[in-house]
mmCIF file of C-alpha atoms in Angstrom:
data_model
loop_
_atom_site.group_PDB
_atom_site.id
_atom_site.type_symbol
_atom_site.label_atom_id
_atom_site.label_comp_id
_atom_site.label_asym_id
_atom_site.label_seq_id
_atom_site.Cartn_x
_atom_site.Cartn_y
_atom_site.Cartn_z
ATOM 1 C CA MET I 1 -38.028 5.443 -41.980
ATOM 2 C CA ARG I 2 -37.632 4.507 -38.481
ATOM 3 C CA VAL I 3 -35.828 1.451 -39.173
ATOM 4 C CA LEU I 4 -33.333 3.443 -41.389
ATOM 5 C CA ALA I 5 -32.797 5.949 -38.525
ATOM 6 C CA ARG I 6 -32.026 3.433 -36.199
ATOM 7 C CA ALA I 7 -29.519 1.753 -38.580
ATOM 8 C CA ARG I 8 -28.001 5.236 -39.151
ATOM 9 C CA ALA I 9 -27.560 5.692 -35.328
ATOM 10 C CA ALA I 10 -26.023 2.080 -34.958
ATOM 11 C CA GLY I 11 -23.607 2.947 -37.617
ATOM 12 C CA ALA I 12 -22.408 5.874 -35.904
ATOM 13 C CA VAL I 13 -21.011 3.926 -32.965
ATOM 14 C CA ASP I 14 -17.481 2.817 -33.479
ATOM 15 C CA LEU I 15 -17.343 -0.372 -31.461
ATOM 16 C CA GLU I 16 -13.425 -0.598 -31.683
ATOM 17 C CA ALA I 17 -13.372 2.766 -30.237
ATOM 18 C CA VAL I 18 -15.576 1.760 -27.439
ATOM 19 C CA ARG I 19 -13.549 -1.448 -26.818
ATOM 20 C CA ARG I 20 -10.105 0.435 -26.690
ATOM 21 C CA ALA I 21 -11.912 2.999 -24.337
ATOM 22 C CA VAL I 22 -13.239 0.308 -21.838
ATOM 23 C CA GLY I 23 -10.069 -1.858 -22.251
ATOM 24 C CA ALA I 24 -7.957 1.069 -20.879
ATOM 25 C CA VAL I 25 -10.037 0.931 -17.592
ATOM 26 C CA ARG I 26 -7.697 -0.019 -15.031
ATOM 27 C CA ASP I 27 -8.738 -2.629 -12.197
ATOM 28 C CA PRO I 28 -7.299 -0.847 -9.147
ATOM 29 C CA GLU I 29 -6.263 -4.217 -7.296
ATOM 30 C CA LEU I 30 -4.510 -5.425 -10.562
ATOM 31 C CA ASP I 31 -3.021 -2.075 -11.441
ATOM 32 C CA LEU I 32 -3.876 -3.294 -14.876
ATOM 33 C CA ALA I 33 -5.985 -2.283 -17.727
ATOM 34 C CA LEU I 34 -8.868 -4.469 -18.191
ATOM 35 C CA ALA I 35 -7.777 -5.681 -21.627
ATOM 36 C CA ASP I 36 -4.427 -6.271 -20.504
ATOM 37 C CA ALA I 37 -5.824 -8.695 -17.661
ATOM 38 C CA GLY I 38 -8.221 -10.613 -19.870
ATOM 39 C CA MET I 39 -11.134 -9.063 -18.029
ATOM 40 C CA LEU I 40 -12.852 -7.423 -21.090
ATOM 41 C CA GLY I 41 -15.359 -9.733 -23.140
ATOM 42 C CA GLU I 42 -17.513 -9.152 -25.852
ATOM 43 C CA VAL I 43 -18.447 -5.776 -26.851
ATOM 44 C CA ARG I 44 -21.221 -5.361 -29.107
ATOM 45 C CA LEU I 45 -24.162 -3.006 -30.272
ATOM 46 C CA PRO I 46 -27.773 -4.672 -29.491
ATOM 47 C CA ARG I 47 -29.470 -1.653 -30.583
ATOM 48 C CA GLY I 48 -29.465 2.330 -31.544
ATOM 49 C CA GLY I 49 -26.802 3.688 -29.350
ATOM 50 C CA THR I 50 -26.998 0.938 -26.771
ATOM 51 C CA VAL I 51 -23.577 -0.850 -26.128
ATOM 52 C CA ARG I 52 -23.219 -4.033 -24.091
ATOM 53 C CA VAL I 53 -20.003 -4.807 -22.740
ATOM 54 C CA VAL I 54 -19.249 -7.973 -20.843
ATOM 55 C CA LEU I 55 -17.056 -7.514 -17.880
ATOM 56 C CA ARG I 56 -15.034 -10.683 -16.817
ATOM 57 C CA LEU I 57 -14.191 -10.290 -13.120
ATOM 58 C CA THR I 58 -11.589 -12.614 -11.236
ATOM 59 C CA THR I 59 -14.226 -13.609 -8.643
ATOM 60 C CA ALA I 60 -18.030 -13.374 -8.847
ATOM 61 C CA THR I 61 -17.980 -11.796 -5.431
ATOM 62 C CA CYS I 62 -15.347 -9.027 -6.420
ATOM 63 C CA PRO I 63 -15.440 -6.384 -3.944
ATOM 64 C CA LEU I 64 -14.964 -3.637 -6.527
ATOM 65 C CA ARG I 65 -17.483 -4.798 -8.831
ATOM 66 C CA ALA I 66 -19.705 -1.680 -8.431
ATOM 67 C CA GLU I 67 -16.828 0.626 -9.224
ATOM 68 C CA LEU I 68 -15.586 -1.515 -12.121
ATOM 69 C CA ILE I 69 -19.069 -1.231 -13.535
ATOM 70 C CA ARG I 70 -19.247 2.545 -13.151
ATOM 71 C CA ASP I 71 -15.984 3.037 -14.662
ATOM 72 C CA VAL I 72 -16.945 0.914 -17.422
ATOM 73 C CA ARG I 73 -20.140 2.646 -18.240
ATOM 74 C CA SER I 74 -18.156 5.828 -17.970
ATOM 75 C CA ALA I 75 -15.691 5.056 -20.510
ATOM 76 C CA ALA I 76 -18.102 3.701 -23.087
ATOM 77 C CA THR I 77 -20.420 6.489 -22.828
ATOM 78 C CA ALA I 78 -17.491 8.940 -23.582
ATOM 79 C CA VAL I 79 -17.486 7.333 -27.158
ATOM 80 C CA ALA I 80 -19.482 9.513 -29.724
ATOM 81 C CA GLY I 81 -22.636 7.869 -30.387
ATOM 82 C CA VAL I 82 -23.107 5.933 -27.233
ATOM 83 C CA SER I 83 -26.512 6.625 -25.413
ATOM 84 C CA ASP I 84 -26.514 3.891 -22.981
ATOM 85 C CA VAL I 85 -24.500 0.808 -21.699
ATOM 86 C CA GLU I 86 -25.526 -2.403 -20.451
ATOM 87 C CA VAL I 87 -22.475 -4.112 -18.471
ATOM 88 C CA HIS I 88 -23.033 -7.805 -18.305
ATOM 89 C CA VAL I 89 -20.879 -9.272 -15.503
ATOM 90 C CA GLU I 90 -19.224 -12.777 -15.412
ATOM 91 C CA ALA I 91 -16.449 -14.620 -13.545
ATOM 92 C CA MET I 92 -13.258 -15.882 -15.136
ATOM 93 C CA SER I 93 -12.774 -19.682 -15.551
ATOM 94 C CA GLU I 94 -10.358 -21.662 -13.112
ATOM 95 C CA THR I 95 -8.037 -21.651 -16.369
ATOM 96 C CA GLU I 96 -8.172 -17.905 -16.766
ATOM 97 C CA ARG I 97 -7.584 -17.473 -13.178
ATOM 98 C CA MET I 98 -4.478 -19.712 -13.126
ATOM 99 C CA SER I 99 -3.269 -18.026 -16.251
ATOM 100 C CA LEU I 100 -3.434 -14.505 -14.766
ATOM 101 C CA ALA I 101 -1.730 -15.280 -11.427
ATOM 102 C CA ALA I 102 1.004 -16.813 -13.358
ATOM 103 C CA ARG I 103 1.201 -13.511 -15.210
ATOM 104 C CA LEU I 104 1.407 -11.477 -12.352
ATOM 105 C CA ARG I 105 3.862 -13.347 -10.725
ATOM 106 C CA GLY I 106 6.116 -12.561 -13.937
ATOM 107 C CA GLY I 107 7.844 -16.130 -13.739
ATOM 108 C CA ARG I 108 9.309 -15.350 -10.260
ATOM 109 C CA GLY I 109 7.332 -18.216 -8.348
ATOM 110 C CA SER I 110 7.265 -17.634 -4.727
ATOM 111 C CA ARG I 111 10.240 -15.197 -4.783
ATOM 112 C CA HIS I 112 9.213 -11.841 -3.388
ATOM 113 C CA PRO I 113 10.161 -8.603 -5.624
ATOM 114 C CA PHE I 114 12.338 -6.660 -3.234
ATOM 115 C CA GLY I 115 15.559 -8.431 -3.807
ATOM 116 C CA ARG I 116 18.539 -6.783 -4.490
ATOM 117 C CA GLU I 117 17.816 -5.970 -8.217
ATOM 118 C CA SER I 118 14.698 -4.300 -7.110
ATOM 119 C CA SER I 119 14.270 -0.518 -7.746
ATOM 120 C CA THR I 120 11.606 -0.065 -5.176
ATOM 121 C CA LEU I 121 12.758 1.910 -2.027
ATOM 122 C CA VAL I 122 11.887 -0.112 1.043
ATOM 123 C CA TYR I 123 11.562 1.642 4.308
ATOM 124 C CA ALA I 124 11.045 -0.094 7.541
ATOM 125 C CA VAL I 125 9.171 2.325 10.135
ATOM 126 C CA GLY I 126 10.084 1.243 13.614
ATOM 127 C CA SER I 127 10.108 2.425 17.072
ATOM 128 C CA GLY I 128 11.515 1.089 20.469
ATOM 129 C CA LYS I 129 8.142 1.173 22.491
ATOM 130 C CA GLY I 130 4.500 1.380 21.523
ATOM 131 C CA GLY I 131 2.212 4.508 21.831
ATOM 132 C CA VAL I 132 4.553 6.764 19.912
ATOM 133 C CA GLY I 133 2.302 6.922 16.740
ATOM 134 C CA LYS I 134 4.557 4.693 14.525
ATOM 135 C CA SER I 135 1.578 3.423 12.298
ATOM 136 C CA THR I 136 0.263 6.917 12.084
ATOM 137 C CA VAL I 137 3.389 8.352 10.697
ATOM 138 C CA THR I 138 3.655 5.066 8.166
ATOM 139 C CA ALA I 139 -0.080 5.629 6.827
ATOM 140 C CA ASN I 140 0.414 9.443 6.357
ATOM 141 C CA LEU I 141 3.505 9.208 4.867
ATOM 142 C CA ALA I 142 2.357 6.825 2.307
ATOM 143 C CA VAL I 143 -0.464 9.037 1.203
ATOM 144 C CA ALA I 144 1.988 12.034 1.013
ATOM 145 C CA LEU I 145 4.232 10.199 -1.032
ATOM 146 C CA ALA I 146 1.676 8.852 -3.364
ATOM 147 C CA ARG I 147 0.414 12.452 -3.818
ATOM 148 C CA GLN I 148 4.041 13.016 -5.218
ATOM 149 C CA GLY I 149 3.106 10.715 -7.915
ATOM 150 C CA LYS I 150 4.790 7.823 -6.581
ATOM 151 C CA ARG I 151 3.530 4.236 -6.576
ATOM 152 C CA VAL I 152 3.254 3.165 -2.904
ATOM 153 C CA GLY I 153 2.635 0.131 -0.746
ATOM 154 C CA VAL I 154 2.308 -0.248 2.792
ATOM 155 C CA LEU I 155 3.024 -3.864 4.708
ATOM 156 C CA ASP I 156 1.700 -3.941 8.001
ATOM 157 C CA ALA I 157 4.215 -6.261 9.710
ATOM 158 C CA ASP I 158 2.767 -5.423 13.137
ATOM 159 C CA VAL I 159 1.016 -8.641 13.212
ATOM 160 C CA TRP I 160 0.160 -8.597 17.001
ATOM 161 C CA GLY I 161 -0.737 -4.899 17.009
ATOM 162 C CA TRP I 162 -1.893 -4.449 13.403
ATOM 163 C CA SER I 163 -3.822 -1.108 12.944
ATOM 164 C CA ILE I 164 -3.229 -0.267 9.186
ATOM 165 C CA PRO I 165 -6.873 -1.331 8.385
ATOM 166 C CA GLN I 166 -8.272 1.049 10.936
ATOM 167 C CA LEU I 167 -5.962 3.966 9.669
ATOM 168 C CA PHE I 168 -7.259 3.488 6.101
ATOM 169 C CA GLY I 169 -10.610 2.647 6.862
ATOM 170 C CA VAL I 170 -10.620 -0.854 5.130
ATOM 171 C CA ARG I 171 -12.085 -3.637 6.886
ATOM 172 C CA ARG I 172 -12.424 -6.646 4.093
ATOM 173 C CA PRO I 173 -10.316 -9.530 3.195
ATOM 174 C CA PRO I 174 -8.127 -9.661 0.069
ATOM 175 C CA VAL I 175 -9.170 -11.462 -3.124
ATOM 176 C CA ALA I 176 -7.149 -14.592 -3.369
ATOM 177 C CA LEU I 177 -5.874 -15.448 -7.087
ATOM 178 C CA LYS I 178 -4.801 -19.089 -7.025
ATOM 179 C CA GLY I 179 -2.288 -18.273 -4.286
ATOM 180 C CA LEU I 180 -1.630 -14.686 -5.106
ATOM 181 C CA MET I 181 -3.176 -12.372 -2.679
ATOM 182 C CA LEU I 182 -4.104 -8.736 -4.404
ATOM 183 C CA PRO I 183 -3.317 -5.848 -1.900
ATOM 184 C CA LEU I 184 -6.577 -3.851 -1.067
ATOM 185 C CA PRO I 185 -6.217 -0.018 -2.458
ATOM 186 C CA ALA I 186 -7.071 2.824 -0.420
ATOM 187 C CA HIS I 187 -6.243 6.507 -0.834
ATOM 188 C CA GLY I 188 -3.794 6.072 -3.638
ATOM 189 C CA VAL I 189 -2.014 3.292 -1.808
ATOM 190 C CA VAL I 190 -1.877 -0.292 -1.611
ATOM 191 C CA LEU I 191 -2.096 -1.974 1.693
ATOM 192 C CA MET I 192 -1.425 -5.542 2.853
ATOM 193 C CA SER I 193 -2.170 -6.473 6.802
ATOM 194 C CA VAL I 194 -2.952 -9.572 8.925
ATOM 195 C CA GLY I 195 -5.742 -7.507 10.197
ATOM 196 C CA PHE I 196 -7.641 -8.088 6.582
ATOM 197 C CA LEU I 197 -7.431 -11.870 7.296
ATOM 198 C CA LEU I 198 -8.802 -11.793 10.783
ATOM 199 C CA GLU I 199 -12.149 -10.879 12.686
ATOM 200 C CA HIS I 200 -11.572 -7.410 14.250
ATOM 201 C CA ASP I 201 -10.866 -8.824 18.062
ATOM 202 C CA GLU I 202 -9.140 -12.009 16.948
ATOM 203 C CA PRO I 203 -5.644 -12.265 18.509
ATOM 204 C CA VAL I 204 -2.606 -13.292 16.582
ATOM 205 C CA VAL I 205 -0.375 -15.761 18.692
ATOM 206 C CA TRP I 206 2.404 -16.417 16.306
ATOM 207 C CA ARG I 207 6.186 -16.960 16.960
ATOM 208 C CA GLY I 208 9.258 -17.740 15.428
ATOM 209 C CA PRO I 209 8.958 -19.850 12.484
ATOM 210 C CA MET I 210 5.341 -19.197 11.735
ATOM 211 C CA LEU I 211 6.184 -15.274 11.970
ATOM 212 C CA HIS I 212 8.878 -15.947 9.362
ATOM 213 C CA LYS I 213 6.619 -17.488 7.034
ATOM 214 C CA ALA I 214 3.723 -14.897 7.349
ATOM 215 C CA ILE I 215 5.973 -12.328 6.634
ATOM 216 C CA GLU I 216 7.777 -14.085 3.590
ATOM 217 C CA GLN I 217 4.406 -14.640 2.216
ATOM 218 C CA PHE I 218 3.099 -10.941 2.735
ATOM 219 C CA LEU I 219 6.212 -10.026 0.660
ATOM 220 C CA GLY I 220 6.256 -12.641 -2.086
ATOM 221 C CA ASP I 221 2.373 -14.168 -2.539
ATOM 222 C CA VAL I 222 1.125 -10.570 -2.628
ATOM 223 C CA HIS I 223 0.624 -8.730 -6.320
ATOM 224 C CA TRP I 224 2.452 -5.605 -5.414
ATOM 225 C CA GLY I 225 2.830 -4.850 -8.624
ATOM 226 C CA GLU I 226 5.716 -2.036 -9.951
ATOM 227 C CA LEU I 227 6.041 -0.012 -6.446
ATOM 228 C CA ASP I 228 8.208 3.094 -6.258
ATOM 229 C CA VAL I 229 8.275 2.855 -2.469
ATOM 230 C CA LEU I 230 7.064 0.289 0.108
ATOM 231 C CA LEU I 231 6.805 1.270 3.787
ATOM 232 C CA ILE I 232 6.403 -1.954 6.197
ATOM 233 C CA ASP I 233 5.152 -0.691 9.536
ATOM 234 C CA LEU I 234 7.221 -3.002 12.073
ATOM 235 C CA PRO I 235 5.967 -3.998 15.600
ATOM 236 C CA PRO I 236 7.746 -1.812 18.405
ATOM 237 C CA GLY I 237 11.208 -3.200 19.852
ATOM 238 C CA THR I 238 13.829 -5.633 18.488
ATOM 239 C CA GLY I 239 12.038 -8.931 18.004
ATOM 240 C CA ASP I 240 11.491 -11.653 15.234
ATOM 241 C CA VAL I 241 9.759 -9.507 12.485
ATOM 242 C CA ALA I 242 12.841 -6.924 12.402
ATOM 243 C CA LEU I 243 15.343 -9.668 12.268
ATOM 244 C CA THR I 244 13.150 -11.561 9.487
ATOM 245 C CA LEU I 245 13.058 -8.489 7.545
ATOM 246 C CA LEU I 246 16.710 -7.834 7.786
ATOM 247 C CA GLU I 247 16.857 -11.366 5.978
ATOM 248 C CA LEU I 248 14.060 -11.021 3.500
ATOM 249 C CA VAL I 249 14.766 -7.517 2.234
ATOM 250 C CA PRO I 250 18.590 -6.677 2.417
ATOM 251 C CA ASP I 251 18.189 -3.275 0.787
ATOM 252 C CA ALA I 252 15.459 -2.023 3.567
ATOM 253 C CA GLN I 253 16.299 1.247 5.265
ATOM 254 C CA LEU I 254 15.073 2.164 8.756
ATOM 255 C CA LEU I 255 12.929 5.039 9.585
ATOM 256 C CA VAL I 256 12.940 5.432 13.469
ATOM 257 C CA VAL I 257 10.170 7.070 14.964
ATOM 258 C CA THR I 258 10.148 8.650 18.547
ATOM 259 C CA THR I 259 8.447 11.294 20.787
ATOM 260 C CA PRO I 260 10.521 13.955 22.553
ATOM 261 C CA GLN I 261 10.634 12.017 25.793
ATOM 262 C CA PRO I 262 13.795 10.250 27.114
ATOM 263 C CA ALA I 263 11.756 6.963 27.712
ATOM 264 C CA ALA I 264 10.892 6.730 24.052
ATOM 265 C CA GLN I 265 14.081 7.875 22.687
ATOM 266 C CA HIS I 266 16.228 5.646 24.608
ATOM 267 C CA VAL I 267 14.653 2.465 23.609
ATOM 268 C CA ALA I 268 14.330 3.670 20.222
ATOM 269 C CA ALA I 269 18.131 3.749 20.059
ATOM 270 C CA ARG I 270 18.173 0.264 20.659
ATOM 271 C CA VAL I 271 16.239 -0.677 17.488
ATOM 272 C CA ALA I 272 18.565 1.401 15.599
ATOM 273 C CA ARG I 273 21.525 -0.145 16.843
ATOM 274 C CA MET I 274 20.246 -3.665 16.084
ATOM 275 C CA ALA I 275 19.444 -2.557 12.720
ATOM 276 C CA ARG I 276 23.111 -1.214 12.338
ATOM 277 C CA ASP I 277 24.623 -4.260 13.809
ATOM 278 C CA ALA I 278 22.822 -6.394 11.416
ATOM 279 C CA GLY I 279 23.774 -4.110 8.231
ATOM 280 C CA MET I 280 20.508 -2.358 7.830
ATOM 281 C CA PRO I 281 21.207 1.561 7.220
ATOM 282 C CA VAL I 282 19.051 4.026 9.486
ATOM 283 C CA ALA I 283 17.675 6.622 6.894
ATOM 284 C CA GLY I 284 16.867 9.058 9.711
ATOM 285 C CA VAL I 285 14.739 9.871 12.788
ATOM 286 C CA ILE I 286 11.144 11.304 12.902
ATOM 287 C CA GLU I 287 10.032 12.749 16.022
ATOM 288 C CA ASN I 288 6.353 12.486 16.238
ATOM 289 C CA MET I 289 3.870 14.506 18.954
ATOM 290 C CA SER I 290 6.937 16.981 19.139
ATOM 291 C CA THR I 291 4.241 19.529 20.515
ATOM 292 C CA HIS I 292 0.593 19.387 20.932
ATOM 293 C CA VAL I 293 -1.089 22.365 19.021
ATOM 294 C CA CYS I 294 -4.252 24.013 20.467
ATOM 295 C CA SER I 295 -7.220 23.860 18.095
ATOM 296 C CA SER I 296 -8.724 27.281 19.434
ATOM 297 C CA CYS I 297 -5.339 29.374 19.809
ATOM 298 C CA ASP I 298 -2.990 27.618 17.538
ATOM 299 C CA ALA I 299 -0.626 27.601 20.837
ATOM 300 C CA HIS I 300 2.141 24.853 20.700
ATOM 301 C CA THR I 301 2.558 23.069 24.175
ATOM 302 C CA PRO I 302 5.663 20.814 24.658
ATOM 303 C CA LEU I 303 3.272 18.141 26.613
ATOM 304 C CA PHE I 304 5.989 15.284 26.014
ATOM 305 C CA GLY I 305 9.305 17.371 26.771
ATOM 306 C CA ALA I 306 11.685 18.516 24.004
ATOM 307 C CA GLY I 307 14.697 17.669 22.223
ATOM 308 C CA GLY I 308 14.537 13.797 21.992
ATOM 309 C CA GLY I 309 14.393 13.395 18.388
ATOM 310 C CA GLU I 310 17.610 15.727 17.970
ATOM 311 C CA ARG I 311 19.295 13.728 20.805
ATOM 312 C CA LEU I 312 18.376 10.393 19.312
ATOM 313 C CA ALA I 313 19.773 11.502 16.007
ATOM 314 C CA ALA I 314 22.727 12.766 17.313
ATOM 315 C CA ASP I 315 23.354 9.606 19.347
ATOM 316 C CA ILE I 316 23.049 7.100 16.251
ATOM 317 C CA GLU I 317 24.555 9.610 13.863
ATOM 318 C CA THR I 318 21.839 10.007 11.409
ATOM 319 C CA ALA I 319 19.716 12.830 10.542
ATOM 320 C CA LEU I 320 16.343 14.428 12.115
ATOM 321 C CA LEU I 321 13.943 14.586 9.281
ATOM 322 C CA GLY I 322 11.398 16.485 10.931
ATOM 323 C CA GLN I 323 9.088 16.902 14.024
ATOM 324 C CA ILE I 324 5.383 16.212 13.619
ATOM 325 C CA PRO I 325 3.090 18.303 16.219
ATOM 326 C CA LEU I 326 0.087 16.492 17.673
ATOM 327 C CA ASP I 327 -3.213 17.978 16.539
ATOM 328 C CA LEU I 328 -6.757 17.329 16.548
ATOM 329 C CA PRO I 329 -6.971 16.252 12.892
ATOM 330 C CA LEU I 330 -4.099 13.732 13.087
ATOM 331 C CA ARG I 331 -5.746 12.232 16.278
ATOM 332 C CA SER I 332 -9.257 12.202 15.123
ATOM 333 C CA SER I 333 -8.391 10.737 11.439
ATOM 334 C CA GLY I 334 -7.211 7.545 13.020
ATOM 335 C CA ASP I 335 -10.742 6.993 14.501
ATOM 336 C CA LEU I 336 -12.511 8.052 11.361
ATOM 337 C CA GLY I 337 -10.308 5.655 9.119
ATOM 338 C CA VAL I 338 -9.272 8.510 6.800
ATOM 339 C CA PRO I 339 -5.554 9.594 6.893
ATOM 340 C CA ALA I 340 -5.072 13.139 7.979
ATOM 341 C CA MET I 341 -3.087 13.758 4.870
ATOM 342 C CA VAL I 342 -6.539 13.058 3.010
ATOM 343 C CA ALA I 343 -8.870 14.472 5.571
ATOM 344 C CA SER I 344 -7.052 17.638 6.791
ATOM 345 C CA PRO I 345 -4.297 18.610 4.190
ATOM 346 C CA ASP I 346 -3.666 22.131 5.793
ATOM 347 C CA ALA I 347 -3.412 20.777 9.390
ATOM 348 C CA ALA I 348 0.231 21.555 10.930
ATOM 349 C CA SER I 349 0.896 17.745 11.346
ATOM 350 C CA VAL I 350 0.132 16.953 7.730
ATOM 351 C CA VAL I 351 2.449 19.627 6.348
ATOM 352 C CA GLU I 352 5.336 18.368 8.345
ATOM 353 C CA VAL I 353 4.615 14.847 7.261
ATOM 354 C CA GLY I 354 4.542 16.163 3.703
ATOM 355 C CA ARG I 355 7.729 17.828 3.892
ATOM 356 C CA ILE I 356 9.290 14.521 5.480
ATOM 357 C CA ALA I 357 8.074 12.701 2.399
ATOM 358 C CA ALA I 358 9.508 15.226 -0.013
ATOM 359 C CA ARG I 359 13.118 14.786 1.167
ATOM 360 C CA LEU I 360 13.236 11.152 2.250
ATOM 361 C CA PRO I 361 16.894 10.165 1.899
ATOM 362 C CA VAL I 362 18.183 6.847 0.177
ATOM 363 C CA ALA I 363 20.528 5.086 2.939
ATOM 364 C CA ARG I 364 22.338 2.348 0.994
ATOM 365 C CA ARG I 365 23.331 -1.058 2.682
ATOM 366 C CA SER I 366 27.187 -1.409 3.112
ATOM 367 C CA LEU I 367 28.599 -4.339 0.638
ATOM 368 C CA VAL I 368 30.965 -5.239 3.520
ATOM 369 C CA GLY I 369 29.980 -9.006 4.857
ATOM 370 C CA ARG I 370 27.698 -9.480 1.801
ATOM 371 C CA SER I 371 27.958 -12.066 -1.077
ATOM 372 C CA LEU I 372 28.301 -10.331 -4.390
ATOM 373 C CA PRO I 373 27.468 -11.769 -7.840
ATOM 374 C CA LEU I 374 30.514 -12.553 -10.122
ATOM 375 C CA THR I 375 30.540 -12.252 -13.805
ATOM 376 C CA VAL I 376 33.637 -14.517 -15.260
ATOM 377 C CA VAL I 377 34.756 -12.653 -18.449
#
């Protein structure tokens, strides 16, 4: 009778249903279902209601191993009749890794996916000088866009003063798949930074061709997937990175971050003029640290003066997209490694970032001076 009962229990589990459920689990780095990525191996029923699933990872040291095992177990146990799940982990063979890398590239070779025919909106976030909170604005704007349901990536192109790893609380190297790096997911956003490739206090001493090649690789040798928006955190000023970006991503739009101070406003105007002279449209100005918000009485104090953002927008003939106040949640979130958009969604600064994200304009680059494809009929 016990043997018969076990047989009935085994028969009650639909292995195809288990395979479909587990195969639909998405790898957060690849942004693919396990079945589509070739990461789902054998699924069988060794005894009773226990299911055994083979999970094939891209690398034996996959940093998201525990998360994937948890998600596989959760998906399998949701199928009727499954009482327990055994997950056996294997690593893909070199041939399988090469095949997956080729598939992820989609036949484009080393070319990046953000050319003129791309549907991804690319915003380069720049400033005239450091210390205006450009990277903090980038990080929280990215999370706000992701919370609108958009697929968002952040490229930390501030190679000398990278801070995106700190702002998102991510400090591990990316997985490399036969020359293709997988961006690191955090808070609904995928990230790439030179900071993921170096020790925390290791300086970057790059100039000219090395810098150009690095940005080129971060665009083309990273599996960004199908993004709706890519935010590129530029280094401050008008140096090589901005010029390289203008060449590599012809349809990028500039978001200029400043504080109310005239010193920040004047140098930010130079960045906007450099972009315009090179044909990059300016999508708008974001004024950061517009006022200080008291955590006790909620009073607003203009610590850095007033009107800088409005004057800059008028000077470069673009829109002032918003004025972000400086409050304790915005400041402390950077130290904690959790964007304020996640940690303190009701903070005054966060509410304003969300408002800016909801009304980001789309500025198109002029066709004047650009070579256009011609079709002979």
